[in-house]
Coordinates of C-alpha atoms and ligand atoms in Angstrom, one line a residue:
M1 CA 22.3 -22.5 6.6
L2 CA 25.4 -23.6 8.7
H3 CA 24.0 -27.2 8.6
Y4 CA 24.5 -27.4 4.9
A5 CA 27.8 -27.9 3.0
R6 CA 28.6 -24.5 1.5
P7 CA 27.8 -25.3 -2.2
L8 CA 24.5 -26.8 -1.1
A9 CA 23.6 -23.8 1.0
R10 CA 24.4 -21.6 -2.0
L11 CA 22.0 -23.6 -4.2
I12 CA 19.3 -23.5 -1.6
G13 CA 19.8 -19.7 -1.3
E14 CA 19.4 -19.2 -5.0
L15 CA 16.4 -21.4 -5.3
E16 CA 14.6 -19.5 -2.5
K17 CA 14.7 -16.4 -4.6
L18 CA 12.3 -18.1 -7.1
P19 CA 8.6 -17.2 -6.9
G20 CA 6.5 -19.6 -4.8
I21 CA 9.5 -21.4 -3.5
G22 CA 10.0 -21.2 0.3
P23 CA 12.9 -22.6 2.3
K24 CA 11.3 -26.1 2.5
S25 CA 10.7 -26.4 -1.2
A26 CA 14.2 -24.9 -1.9
Q27 CA 15.7 -27.6 0.2
R28 CA 13.7 -30.3 -1.5
V29 CA 14.6 -29.1 -5.0
A30 CA 18.3 -28.8 -4.1
Y31 CA 18.4 -32.4 -2.8
H32 CA 16.6 -33.5 -6.0
I33 CA 19.3 -31.7 -8.1
L34 CA 22.0 -33.3 -6.0
R35 CA 20.6 -36.7 -6.8
M36 CA 20.2 -36.0 -10.5
S37 CA 22.9 -37.4 -12.9
A38 CA 25.7 -34.9 -13.6
S39 CA 24.5 -34.6 -17.3
D40 CA 20.9 -33.8 -16.3
A41 CA 22.1 -31.2 -13.7
R42 CA 24.4 -29.6 -16.3
A43 CA 21.6 -29.6 -18.9
L44 CA 19.4 -27.6 -16.3
A45 CA 22.2 -25.2 -15.6
S46 CA 22.9 -24.6 -19.3
A47 CA 19.2 -24.1 -20.1
I48 CA 19.1 -21.4 -17.5
A49 CA 22.2 -19.7 -18.9
E50 CA 20.9 -20.0 -22.5
V51 CA 17.5 -18.5 -21.7
K52 CA 19.3 -15.5 -20.3
D53 CA 21.8 -15.2 -23.2
A54 CA 19.6 -16.0 -26.2
I55 CA 16.2 -14.5 -25.3
R56 CA 15.4 -10.9 -25.8
F57 CA 12.3 -8.8 -26.5
C58 CA 10.9 -8.8 -30.1
S59 CA 11.6 -5.3 -31.5
Q60 CA 8.0 -5.1 -32.6
C61 CA 5.6 -6.8 -30.2
F62 CA 7.9 -7.1 -27.1
N63 CA 7.2 -10.8 -26.6
F64 CA 10.2 -12.9 -25.7
S65 CA 12.1 -13.8 -28.9
E66 CA 15.3 -15.5 -30.0
A67 CA 15.6 -13.2 -33.1
E68 CA 15.3 -9.4 -33.3
T69 CA 11.8 -9.9 -34.6
C70 CA 9.7 -12.9 -33.4
Q71 CA 8.2 -15.6 -35.6
T72 CA 4.7 -14.3 -35.1
C73 CA 5.5 -10.8 -36.2
L74 CA 7.3 -12.2 -39.3
D75 CA 4.5 -14.6 -40.2
P76 CA 3.0 -13.4 -43.5
R77 CA -0.2 -15.4 -42.8
R78 CA -1.1 -13.3 -39.8
T79 CA -3.6 -10.4 -40.2
A80 CA -1.3 -7.4 -39.7
S81 CA -4.1 -4.9 -39.4
T82 CA -5.2 -6.3 -36.0
I83 CA -3.1 -6.0 -32.8
C84 CA -4.1 -7.8 -29.6
V85 CA -2.6 -6.0 -26.6
V86 CA -1.8 -8.3 -23.6
A87 CA -0.3 -7.7 -20.2
E88 CA 2.1 -10.6 -20.1
P89 CA 3.7 -13.1 -22.5
R90 CA 1.7 -15.9 -20.8
D91 CA -1.5 -14.2 -21.9
L92 CA -0.3 -14.3 -25.5
I93 CA 0.4 -18.0 -25.1
A94 CA -3.2 -18.6 -23.7
I95 CA -4.7 -16.8 -26.7
E96 CA -2.4 -18.5 -29.2
K97 CA -3.4 -21.9 -27.8
T98 CA -7.0 -21.4 -29.0
G99 CA -5.8 -21.2 -32.6
E100 CA -8.7 -18.8 -33.2
Y101 CA -6.8 -15.5 -33.3
H102 CA -4.8 -14.7 -36.5
G103 CA -3.7 -11.1 -35.9
L104 CA -0.5 -9.7 -34.3
Y105 CA 0.2 -9.0 -30.6
H106 CA 1.7 -6.3 -28.4
V107 CA 2.9 -7.2 -24.9
L108 CA 2.8 -4.4 -22.3
H109 CA 4.7 -6.3 -19.6
G110 CA 2.4 -5.4 -16.9
V111 CA -0.7 -3.3 -16.2
I112 CA -1.1 0.2 -14.8
A113 CA -1.2 -0.1 -11.0
P114 CA -0.3 3.2 -9.2
Q115 CA -0.7 1.5 -5.8
D116 CA 2.2 -0.8 -6.8
G117 CA 4.1 2.1 -8.4
I118 CA 3.5 0.9 -11.9
M119 CA 2.8 3.9 -14.2
P120 CA 2.1 3.9 -17.9
D121 CA 5.6 5.0 -18.8
Q122 CA 6.9 1.7 -17.3
L123 CA 4.9 -0.4 -19.7
R124 CA 5.4 -0.7 -23.5
I125 CA 2.7 1.8 -24.2
R126 CA 4.9 4.4 -25.9
E127 CA 6.2 1.6 -28.2
L128 CA 2.6 0.6 -29.0
L129 CA 1.9 4.2 -30.1
E130 CA 5.0 4.4 -32.2
R131 CA 4.1 1.1 -33.8
L132 CA 0.6 2.2 -34.6
S133 CA 1.9 5.4 -36.1
R134 CA 3.9 3.5 -38.7
S135 CA 1.6 0.6 -39.4
E136 CA -1.8 0.2 -41.1
T137 CA -3.7 -1.0 -38.0
S138 CA -7.5 -1.0 -38.1
E139 CA -8.2 -2.6 -34.8
V140 CA -6.6 -2.9 -31.4
I141 CA -8.1 -5.6 -29.1
V142 CA -7.3 -4.9 -25.5
A143 CA -7.0 -8.3 -23.8
T144 CA -5.8 -7.3 -20.3
N145 CA -7.3 -9.4 -17.6
P146 CA -10.8 -8.4 -16.1
T147 CA -9.2 -7.1 -12.9
V148 CA -9.4 -3.5 -11.6
E149 CA -5.9 -2.8 -13.0
G150 CA -6.7 -4.6 -16.3
E151 CA -9.9 -2.6 -16.8
A152 CA -8.1 0.7 -15.9
T153 CA -5.3 -0.1 -18.4
A154 CA -7.9 -0.9 -21.1
L155 CA -9.7 2.5 -20.5
Y156 CA -6.4 4.3 -20.5
L157 CA -5.4 2.8 -23.8
A158 CA -8.9 3.5 -25.3
R159 CA -8.6 7.2 -24.4
L160 CA -5.0 7.4 -25.6
L161 CA -5.9 5.8 -29.0
K162 CA -9.1 7.7 -29.5
P163 CA -7.5 10.5 -31.6
T164 CA -5.9 7.9 -33.9
G165 CA -9.3 6.8 -35.1
I166 CA -8.3 3.2 -34.7
K167 CA -11.1 0.9 -33.5
V168 CA -10.3 -0.2 -29.9
T169 CA -12.1 -3.2 -28.6
R170 CA -12.1 -5.1 -25.3
L171 CA -12.6 -8.9 -24.7
A172 CA -16.1 -9.7 -23.8
H173 CA -16.9 -10.4 -20.1
G174 CA -17.2 -14.1 -20.6
L175 CA -14.1 -14.2 -18.5
P176 CA -14.8 -14.5 -14.8
L177 CA -14.2 -11.2 -12.9
G178 CA -10.7 -11.1 -11.5
A179 CA -9.7 -14.1 -13.5
D180 CA -6.5 -14.6 -15.4
L181 CA -6.6 -15.3 -19.2
D182 CA -3.9 -17.7 -18.4
Y183 CA -6.3 -19.8 -16.3
A184 CA -9.3 -19.5 -18.6
D185 CA -10.3 -22.5 -20.7
Q186 CA -10.0 -22.2 -24.5
A187 CA -13.7 -22.0 -25.2
T188 CA -14.0 -19.1 -22.8
I189 CA -11.2 -17.2 -24.5
I190 CA -12.6 -17.9 -27.9
S191 CA -16.1 -16.5 -27.0
A192 CA -14.5 -13.5 -25.2
L193 CA -12.7 -12.8 -28.5
Q194 CA -15.8 -13.3 -30.6
W195 CA -18.0 -11.1 -28.5
R196 CA -15.5 -8.3 -28.0
R197 CA -17.0 -4.9 -27.7
E198 CA -15.9 -1.5 -28.8
L199 CA -14.4 0.8 -26.1
Ligands
ZN201 ZN1 7.0 -10.0 -32.3

């Protein structure tokens, strides 16, 4: 990094920490930022600062939220008796984009993956149980991805929720095996929701 002026080397070093950005891309983005207008560059820096200061987890569904409780959880038009469990906030966005799901969500922030050291207590599973114990939920739709870890997490939840008597369903296998909800097209997600099966 000795070839770069110190502030430029610092920016490249920070950019390299981002996912999917290697040294070459970091250099390209850094030069791009240098060529931006001062106001555009400041807008980018302040958007990064704001997202860290203003975004937190919704106290109910654990999606990212600006307020203590997110817009979706507060929306009286949503069917409060149905909770769709997703692994990541991006999966929630993928389902929301279809416009066909009107219940609530719960974001786990990962799936159970012992080989990667991710155990159930590191996910928002305890919070889901607490939430179910104080709400009138009749169905939990497990919408984890159809990967080995996603399936294992779905089965784990189904077993855990069995004593509650709440119906636990799983998205139908319209989704290609190993695929991400995030990459599935809307028609596929809609049919996976329609044809969900009981676990
Ligand atoms: Zn929420």
